[in-house]
Coordinates of N, CA, C and O in Angstrom, one line a residue:
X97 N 136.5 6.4 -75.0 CA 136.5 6.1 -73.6 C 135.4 5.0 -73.2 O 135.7 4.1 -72.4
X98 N 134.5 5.2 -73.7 CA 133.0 4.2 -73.3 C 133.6 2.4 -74.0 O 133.3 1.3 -73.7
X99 N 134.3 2.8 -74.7 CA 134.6 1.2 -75.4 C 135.6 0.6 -74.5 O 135.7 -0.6 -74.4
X100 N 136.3 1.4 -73.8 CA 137.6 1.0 -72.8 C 136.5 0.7 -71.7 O 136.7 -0.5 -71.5
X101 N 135.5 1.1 -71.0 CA 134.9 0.8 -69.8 C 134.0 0.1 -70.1 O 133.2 0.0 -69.2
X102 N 133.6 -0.4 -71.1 CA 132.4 -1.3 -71.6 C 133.6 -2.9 -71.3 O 133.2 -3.8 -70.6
X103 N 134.9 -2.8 -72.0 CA 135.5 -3.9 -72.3 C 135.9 -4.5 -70.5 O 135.8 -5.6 -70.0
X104 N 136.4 -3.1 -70.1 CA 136.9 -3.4 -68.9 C 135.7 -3.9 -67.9 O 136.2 -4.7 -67.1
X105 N 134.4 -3.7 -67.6 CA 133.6 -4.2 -67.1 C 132.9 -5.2 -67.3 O 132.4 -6.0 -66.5
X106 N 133.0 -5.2 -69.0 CA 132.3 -6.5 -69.4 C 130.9 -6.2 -69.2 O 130.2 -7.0 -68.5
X107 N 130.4 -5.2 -69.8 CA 129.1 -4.7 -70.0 C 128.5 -4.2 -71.0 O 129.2 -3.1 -71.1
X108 N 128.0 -4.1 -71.8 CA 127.3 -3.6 -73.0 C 126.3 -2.4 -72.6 O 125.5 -2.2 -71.7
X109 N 126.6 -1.9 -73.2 CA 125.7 0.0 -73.1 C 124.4 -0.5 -73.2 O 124.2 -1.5 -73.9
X110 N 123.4 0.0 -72.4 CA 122.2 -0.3 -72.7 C 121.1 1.3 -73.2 O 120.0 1.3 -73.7
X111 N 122.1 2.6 -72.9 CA 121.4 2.9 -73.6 C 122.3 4.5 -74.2 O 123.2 5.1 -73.6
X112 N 121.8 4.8 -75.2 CA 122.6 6.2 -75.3 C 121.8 7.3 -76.4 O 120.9 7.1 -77.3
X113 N 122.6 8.6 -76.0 CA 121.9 9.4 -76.6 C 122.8 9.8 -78.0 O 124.0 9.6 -78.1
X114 N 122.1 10.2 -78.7 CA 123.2 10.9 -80.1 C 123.0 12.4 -80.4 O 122.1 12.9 -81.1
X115 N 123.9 13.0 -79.8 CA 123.7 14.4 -80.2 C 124.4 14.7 -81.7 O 123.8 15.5 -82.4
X116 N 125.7 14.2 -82.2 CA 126.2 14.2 -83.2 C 126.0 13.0 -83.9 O 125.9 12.0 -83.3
X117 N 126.0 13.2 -85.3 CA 126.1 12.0 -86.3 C 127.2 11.1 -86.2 O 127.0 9.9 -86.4
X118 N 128.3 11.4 -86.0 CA 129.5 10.6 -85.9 C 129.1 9.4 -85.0 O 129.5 8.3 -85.1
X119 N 128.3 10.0 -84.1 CA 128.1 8.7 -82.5 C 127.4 7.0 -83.4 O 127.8 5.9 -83.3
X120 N 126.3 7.7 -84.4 CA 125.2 6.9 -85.3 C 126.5 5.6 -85.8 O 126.4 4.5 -85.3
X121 N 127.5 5.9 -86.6 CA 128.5 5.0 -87.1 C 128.9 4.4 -86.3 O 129.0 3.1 -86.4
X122 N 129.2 5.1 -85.0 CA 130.0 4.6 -84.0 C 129.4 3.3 -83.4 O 130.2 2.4 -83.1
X123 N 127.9 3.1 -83.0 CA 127.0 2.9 -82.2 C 126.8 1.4 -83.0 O 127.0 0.2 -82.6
X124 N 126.5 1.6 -84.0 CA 126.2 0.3 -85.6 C 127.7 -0.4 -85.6 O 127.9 -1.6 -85.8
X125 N 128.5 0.2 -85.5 CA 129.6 -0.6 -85.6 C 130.1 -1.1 -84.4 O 130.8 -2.1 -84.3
X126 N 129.8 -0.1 -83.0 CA 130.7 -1.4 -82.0 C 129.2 -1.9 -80.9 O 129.1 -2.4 -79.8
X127 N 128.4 -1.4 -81.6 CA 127.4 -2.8 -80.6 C 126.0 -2.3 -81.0 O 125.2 -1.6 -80.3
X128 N 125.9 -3.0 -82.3 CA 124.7 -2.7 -83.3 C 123.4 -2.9 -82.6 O 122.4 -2.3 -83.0
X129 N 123.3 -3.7 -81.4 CA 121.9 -3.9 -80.4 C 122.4 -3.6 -79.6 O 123.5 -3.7 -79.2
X130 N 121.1 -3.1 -79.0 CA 121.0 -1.8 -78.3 C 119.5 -1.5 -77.7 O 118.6 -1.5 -78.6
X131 N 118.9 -1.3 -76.4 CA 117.8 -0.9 -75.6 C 117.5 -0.3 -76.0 O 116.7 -0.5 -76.9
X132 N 117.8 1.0 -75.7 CA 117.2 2.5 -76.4 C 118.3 3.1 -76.8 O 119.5 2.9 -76.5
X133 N 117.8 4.0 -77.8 CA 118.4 5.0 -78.4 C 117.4 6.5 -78.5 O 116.2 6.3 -78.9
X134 N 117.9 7.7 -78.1 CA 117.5 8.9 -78.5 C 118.6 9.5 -79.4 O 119.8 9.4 -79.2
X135 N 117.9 10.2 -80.4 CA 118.8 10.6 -81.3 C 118.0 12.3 -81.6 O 116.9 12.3 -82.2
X136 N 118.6 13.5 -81.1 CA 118.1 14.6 -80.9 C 118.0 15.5 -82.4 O 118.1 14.9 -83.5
X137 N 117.9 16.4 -82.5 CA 117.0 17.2 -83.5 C 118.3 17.4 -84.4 O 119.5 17.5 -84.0
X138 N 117.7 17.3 -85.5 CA 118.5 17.5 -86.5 C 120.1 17.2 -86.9 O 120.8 17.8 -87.6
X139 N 120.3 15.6 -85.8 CA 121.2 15.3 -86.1 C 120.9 14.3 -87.4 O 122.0 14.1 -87.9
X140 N 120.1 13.9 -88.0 CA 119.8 13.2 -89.1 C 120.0 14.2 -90.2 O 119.1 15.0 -90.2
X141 N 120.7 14.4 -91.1 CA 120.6 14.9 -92.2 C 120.7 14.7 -93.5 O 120.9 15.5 -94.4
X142 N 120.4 13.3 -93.6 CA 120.4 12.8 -94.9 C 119.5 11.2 -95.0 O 119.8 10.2 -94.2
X143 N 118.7 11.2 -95.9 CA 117.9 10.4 -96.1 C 118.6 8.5 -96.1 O 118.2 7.5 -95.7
X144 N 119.9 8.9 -96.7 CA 121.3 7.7 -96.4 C 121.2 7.3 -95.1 O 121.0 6.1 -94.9
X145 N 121.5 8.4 -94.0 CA 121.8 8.1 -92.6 C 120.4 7.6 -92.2 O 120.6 6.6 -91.5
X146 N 119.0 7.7 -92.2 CA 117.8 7.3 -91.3 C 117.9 6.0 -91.9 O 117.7 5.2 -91.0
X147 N 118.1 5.5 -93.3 CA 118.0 4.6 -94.3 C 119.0 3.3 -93.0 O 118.6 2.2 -92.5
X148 N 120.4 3.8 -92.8 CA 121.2 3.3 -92.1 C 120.9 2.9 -90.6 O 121.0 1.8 -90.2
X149 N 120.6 3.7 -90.1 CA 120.0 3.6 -88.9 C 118.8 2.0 -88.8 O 118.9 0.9 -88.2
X150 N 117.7 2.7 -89.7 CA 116.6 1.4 -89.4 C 117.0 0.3 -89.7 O 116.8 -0.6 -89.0
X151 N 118.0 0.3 -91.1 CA 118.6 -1.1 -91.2 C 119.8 -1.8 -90.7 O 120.0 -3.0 -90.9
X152 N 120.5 -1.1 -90.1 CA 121.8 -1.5 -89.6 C 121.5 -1.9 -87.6 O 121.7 -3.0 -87.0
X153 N 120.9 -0.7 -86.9 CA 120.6 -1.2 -85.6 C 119.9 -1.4 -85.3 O 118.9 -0.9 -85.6
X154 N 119.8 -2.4 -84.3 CA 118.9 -3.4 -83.6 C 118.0 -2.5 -82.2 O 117.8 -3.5 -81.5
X155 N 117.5 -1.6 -81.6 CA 117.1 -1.3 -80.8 C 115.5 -1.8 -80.3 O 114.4 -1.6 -80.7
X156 N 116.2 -3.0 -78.9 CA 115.5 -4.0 -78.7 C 114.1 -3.2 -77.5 O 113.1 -3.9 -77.3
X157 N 114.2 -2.2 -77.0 CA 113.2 -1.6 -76.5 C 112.5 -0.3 -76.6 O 111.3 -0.3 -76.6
X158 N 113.2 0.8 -76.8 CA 112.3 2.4 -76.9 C 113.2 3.1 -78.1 O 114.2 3.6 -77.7
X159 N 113.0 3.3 -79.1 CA 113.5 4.6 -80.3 C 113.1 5.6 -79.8 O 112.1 5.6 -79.2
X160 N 113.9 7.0 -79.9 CA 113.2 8.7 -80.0 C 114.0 9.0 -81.0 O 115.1 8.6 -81.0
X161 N 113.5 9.7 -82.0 CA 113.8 10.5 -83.0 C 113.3 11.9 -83.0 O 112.2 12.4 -82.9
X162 N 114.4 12.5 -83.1 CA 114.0 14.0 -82.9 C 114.1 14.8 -84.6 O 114.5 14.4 -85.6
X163 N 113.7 15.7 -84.3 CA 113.1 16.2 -85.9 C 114.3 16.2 -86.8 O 115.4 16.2 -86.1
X164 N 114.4 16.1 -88.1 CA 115.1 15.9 -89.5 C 115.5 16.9 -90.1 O 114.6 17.5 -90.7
X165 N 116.6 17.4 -90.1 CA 117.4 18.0 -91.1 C 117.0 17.6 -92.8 O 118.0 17.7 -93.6
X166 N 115.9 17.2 -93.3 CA 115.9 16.9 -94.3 C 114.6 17.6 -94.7 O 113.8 18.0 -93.8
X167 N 114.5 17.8 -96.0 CA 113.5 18.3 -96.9 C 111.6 17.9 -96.6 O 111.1 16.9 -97.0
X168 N 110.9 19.0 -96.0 CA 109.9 18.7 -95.6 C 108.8 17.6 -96.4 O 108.0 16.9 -95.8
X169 N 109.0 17.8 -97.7 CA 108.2 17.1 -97.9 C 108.6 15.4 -98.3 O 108.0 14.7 -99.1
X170 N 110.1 15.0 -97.6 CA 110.5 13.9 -98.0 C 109.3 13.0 -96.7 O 108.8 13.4 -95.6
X171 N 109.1 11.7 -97.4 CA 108.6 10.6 -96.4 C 109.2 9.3 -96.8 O 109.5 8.7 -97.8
X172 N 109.2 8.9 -95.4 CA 110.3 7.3 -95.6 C 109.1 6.4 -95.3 O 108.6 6.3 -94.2
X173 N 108.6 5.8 -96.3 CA 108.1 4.8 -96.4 C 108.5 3.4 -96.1 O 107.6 2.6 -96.1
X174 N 109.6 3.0 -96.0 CA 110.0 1.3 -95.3 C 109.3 1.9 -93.5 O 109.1 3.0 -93.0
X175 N 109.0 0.1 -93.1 CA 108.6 -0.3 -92.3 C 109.6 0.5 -90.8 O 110.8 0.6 -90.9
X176 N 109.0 1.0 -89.7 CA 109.7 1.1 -88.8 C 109.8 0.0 -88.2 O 108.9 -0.8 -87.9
X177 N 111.4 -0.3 -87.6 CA 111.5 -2.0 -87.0 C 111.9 -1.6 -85.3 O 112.4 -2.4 -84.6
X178 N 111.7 -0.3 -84.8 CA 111.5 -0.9 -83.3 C 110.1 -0.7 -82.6 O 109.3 0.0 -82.9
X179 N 110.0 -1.5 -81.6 CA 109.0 -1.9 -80.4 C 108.1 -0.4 -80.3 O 106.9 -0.1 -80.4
X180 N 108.9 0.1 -80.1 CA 108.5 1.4 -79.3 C 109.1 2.7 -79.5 O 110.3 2.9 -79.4
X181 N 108.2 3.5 -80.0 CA 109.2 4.9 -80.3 C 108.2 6.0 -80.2 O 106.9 5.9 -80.2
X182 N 109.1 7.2 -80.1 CA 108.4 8.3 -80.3 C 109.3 8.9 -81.4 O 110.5 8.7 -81.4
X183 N 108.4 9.8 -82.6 CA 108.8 10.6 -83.2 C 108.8 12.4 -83.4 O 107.8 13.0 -83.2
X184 N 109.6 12.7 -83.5 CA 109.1 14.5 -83.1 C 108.9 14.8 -84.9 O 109.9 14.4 -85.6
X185 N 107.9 15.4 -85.4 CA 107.8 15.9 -87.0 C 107.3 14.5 -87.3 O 108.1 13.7 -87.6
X186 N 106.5 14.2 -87.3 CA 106.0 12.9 -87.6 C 105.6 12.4 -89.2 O 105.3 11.4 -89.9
X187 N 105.8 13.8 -89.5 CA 105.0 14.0 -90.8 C 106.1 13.0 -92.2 O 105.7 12.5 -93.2
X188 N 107.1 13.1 -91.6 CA 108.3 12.0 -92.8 C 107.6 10.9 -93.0 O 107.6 10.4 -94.2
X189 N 106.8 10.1 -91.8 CA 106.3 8.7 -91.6 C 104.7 8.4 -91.8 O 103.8 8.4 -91.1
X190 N 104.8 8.3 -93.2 CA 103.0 8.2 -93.6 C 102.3 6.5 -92.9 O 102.9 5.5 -92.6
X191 N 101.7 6.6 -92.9 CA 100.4 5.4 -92.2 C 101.3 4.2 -92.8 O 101.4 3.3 -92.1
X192 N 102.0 4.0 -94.0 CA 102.1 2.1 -94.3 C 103.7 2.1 -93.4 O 104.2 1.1 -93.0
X193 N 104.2 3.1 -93.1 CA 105.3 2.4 -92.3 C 105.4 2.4 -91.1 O 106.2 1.7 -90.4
X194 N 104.7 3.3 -90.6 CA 104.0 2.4 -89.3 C 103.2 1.1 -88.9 O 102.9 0.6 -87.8
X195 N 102.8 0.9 -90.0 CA 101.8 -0.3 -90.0 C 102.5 -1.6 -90.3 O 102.5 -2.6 -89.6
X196 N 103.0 -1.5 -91.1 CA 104.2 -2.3 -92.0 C 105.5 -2.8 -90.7 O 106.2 -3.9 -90.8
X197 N 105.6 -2.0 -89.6 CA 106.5 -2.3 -88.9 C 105.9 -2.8 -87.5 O 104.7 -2.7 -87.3
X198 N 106.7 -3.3 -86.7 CA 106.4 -4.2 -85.4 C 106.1 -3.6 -83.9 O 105.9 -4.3 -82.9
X199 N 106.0 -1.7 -84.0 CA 105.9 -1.3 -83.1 C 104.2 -1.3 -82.2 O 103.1 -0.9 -82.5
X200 N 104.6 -1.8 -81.1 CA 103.6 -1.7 -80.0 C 103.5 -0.5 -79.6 O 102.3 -0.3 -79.8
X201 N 104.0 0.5 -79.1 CA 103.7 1.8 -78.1 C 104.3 3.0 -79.3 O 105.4 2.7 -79.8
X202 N 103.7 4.1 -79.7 CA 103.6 5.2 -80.9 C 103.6 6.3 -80.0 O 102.6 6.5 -79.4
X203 N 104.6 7.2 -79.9 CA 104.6 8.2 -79.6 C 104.6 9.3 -81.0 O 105.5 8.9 -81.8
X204 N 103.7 10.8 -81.7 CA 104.3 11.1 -81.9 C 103.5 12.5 -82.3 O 102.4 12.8 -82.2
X205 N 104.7 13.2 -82.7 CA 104.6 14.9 -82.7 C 104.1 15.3 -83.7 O 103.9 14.5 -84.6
X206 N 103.9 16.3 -84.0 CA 103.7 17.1 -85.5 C 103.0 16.2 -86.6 O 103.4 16.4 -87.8
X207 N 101.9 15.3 -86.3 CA 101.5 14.4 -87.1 C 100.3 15.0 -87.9 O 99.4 15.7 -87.6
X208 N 100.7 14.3 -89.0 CA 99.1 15.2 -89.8 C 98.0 14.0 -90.2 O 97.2 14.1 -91.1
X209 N 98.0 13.3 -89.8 CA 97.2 12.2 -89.5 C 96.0 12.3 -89.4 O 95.6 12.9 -88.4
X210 N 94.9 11.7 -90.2 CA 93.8 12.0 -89.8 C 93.1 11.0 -88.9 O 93.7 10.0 -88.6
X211 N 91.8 11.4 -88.4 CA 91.2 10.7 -87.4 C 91.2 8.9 -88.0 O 91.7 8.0 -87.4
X212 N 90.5 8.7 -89.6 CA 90.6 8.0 -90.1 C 91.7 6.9 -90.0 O 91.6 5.6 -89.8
X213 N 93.1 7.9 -90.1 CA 94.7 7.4 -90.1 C 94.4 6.1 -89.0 O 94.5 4.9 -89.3
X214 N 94.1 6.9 -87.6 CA 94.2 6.7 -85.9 C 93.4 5.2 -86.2 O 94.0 4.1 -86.3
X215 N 92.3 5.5 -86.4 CA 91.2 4.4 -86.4 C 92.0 3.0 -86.9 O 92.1 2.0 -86.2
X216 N 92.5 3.1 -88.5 CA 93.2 2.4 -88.9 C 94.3 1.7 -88.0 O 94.2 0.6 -87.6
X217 N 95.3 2.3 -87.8 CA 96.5 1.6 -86.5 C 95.7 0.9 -85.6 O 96.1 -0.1 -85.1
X218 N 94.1 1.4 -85.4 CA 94.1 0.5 -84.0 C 93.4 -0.2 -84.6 O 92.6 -0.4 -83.6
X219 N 92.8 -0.9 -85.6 CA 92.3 -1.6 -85.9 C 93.1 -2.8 -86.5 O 92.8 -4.0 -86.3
X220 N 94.5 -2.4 -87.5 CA 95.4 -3.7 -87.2 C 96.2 -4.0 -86.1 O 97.0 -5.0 -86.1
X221 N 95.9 -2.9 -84.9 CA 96.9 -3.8 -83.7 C 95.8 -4.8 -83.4 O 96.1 -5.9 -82.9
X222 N 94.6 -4.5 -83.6 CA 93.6 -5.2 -82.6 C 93.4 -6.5 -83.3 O 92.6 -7.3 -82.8
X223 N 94.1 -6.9 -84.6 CA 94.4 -8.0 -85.2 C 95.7 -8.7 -85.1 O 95.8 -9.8 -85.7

């Protein structure tokens, strides 16, 4: 339905939420950029799909990621590539991919981060 009233208005979504996985394929294939995206708890369940996500869509202002269906002690080390996000379980995302990536504004939850960590981020934004 959203692809029929997108065409018929001649508007592009600017923002949407993902409660199921199905929406993720959907979203990369009919309009890969994209403002914001929230994507709620445990619809990620596979290290494939986040892999897909960072690399396939463009979200040109705010990411939320809600906690992972995946193995606690998994961490995704490539670069995060949006602006702005918050994470819930932060613990997947060790210090080089946040750093490594382009985001200005860091929201994030459940982080085990040390004071050290903190100091670090703001010492290369401040570069």
């Amino acid at each position: 339905m959203t692809e029929h009233v997108c065409e018929v208005f001649r508007s592009p979504i600017c923002a949407i939420i993902i409660g199921e996985q199905s929406l993720i394929d959907w979203i990369i294939k009919y309009q890969p950029t994209i403002r914001e995206v929230w994507i709620h708890d445990d619809v990620i369940t596979s290290v494939e799909t986040l892999d897909r996500i960072f690399k396939n869509l463009k979200v040109t202002d705010y990411f939320q990621l809600g906690s992972l269906a995946i193995d606690e002690k998994f961490q995704y080390t490539e670069p995060i590539p949006f602006p702005s996000l918050t994470i819930s379980t932060s613990s997947w995302f060790p210090l080089p991919a946040l750093l490594n990536g382009n985001n200005s504004i860091i929201h994030l939850f459940g982080s085990k981060w040390t004071a050290n960590d903190i100091n670090t981020i703001l010492r290369e934004w401040q570069r």
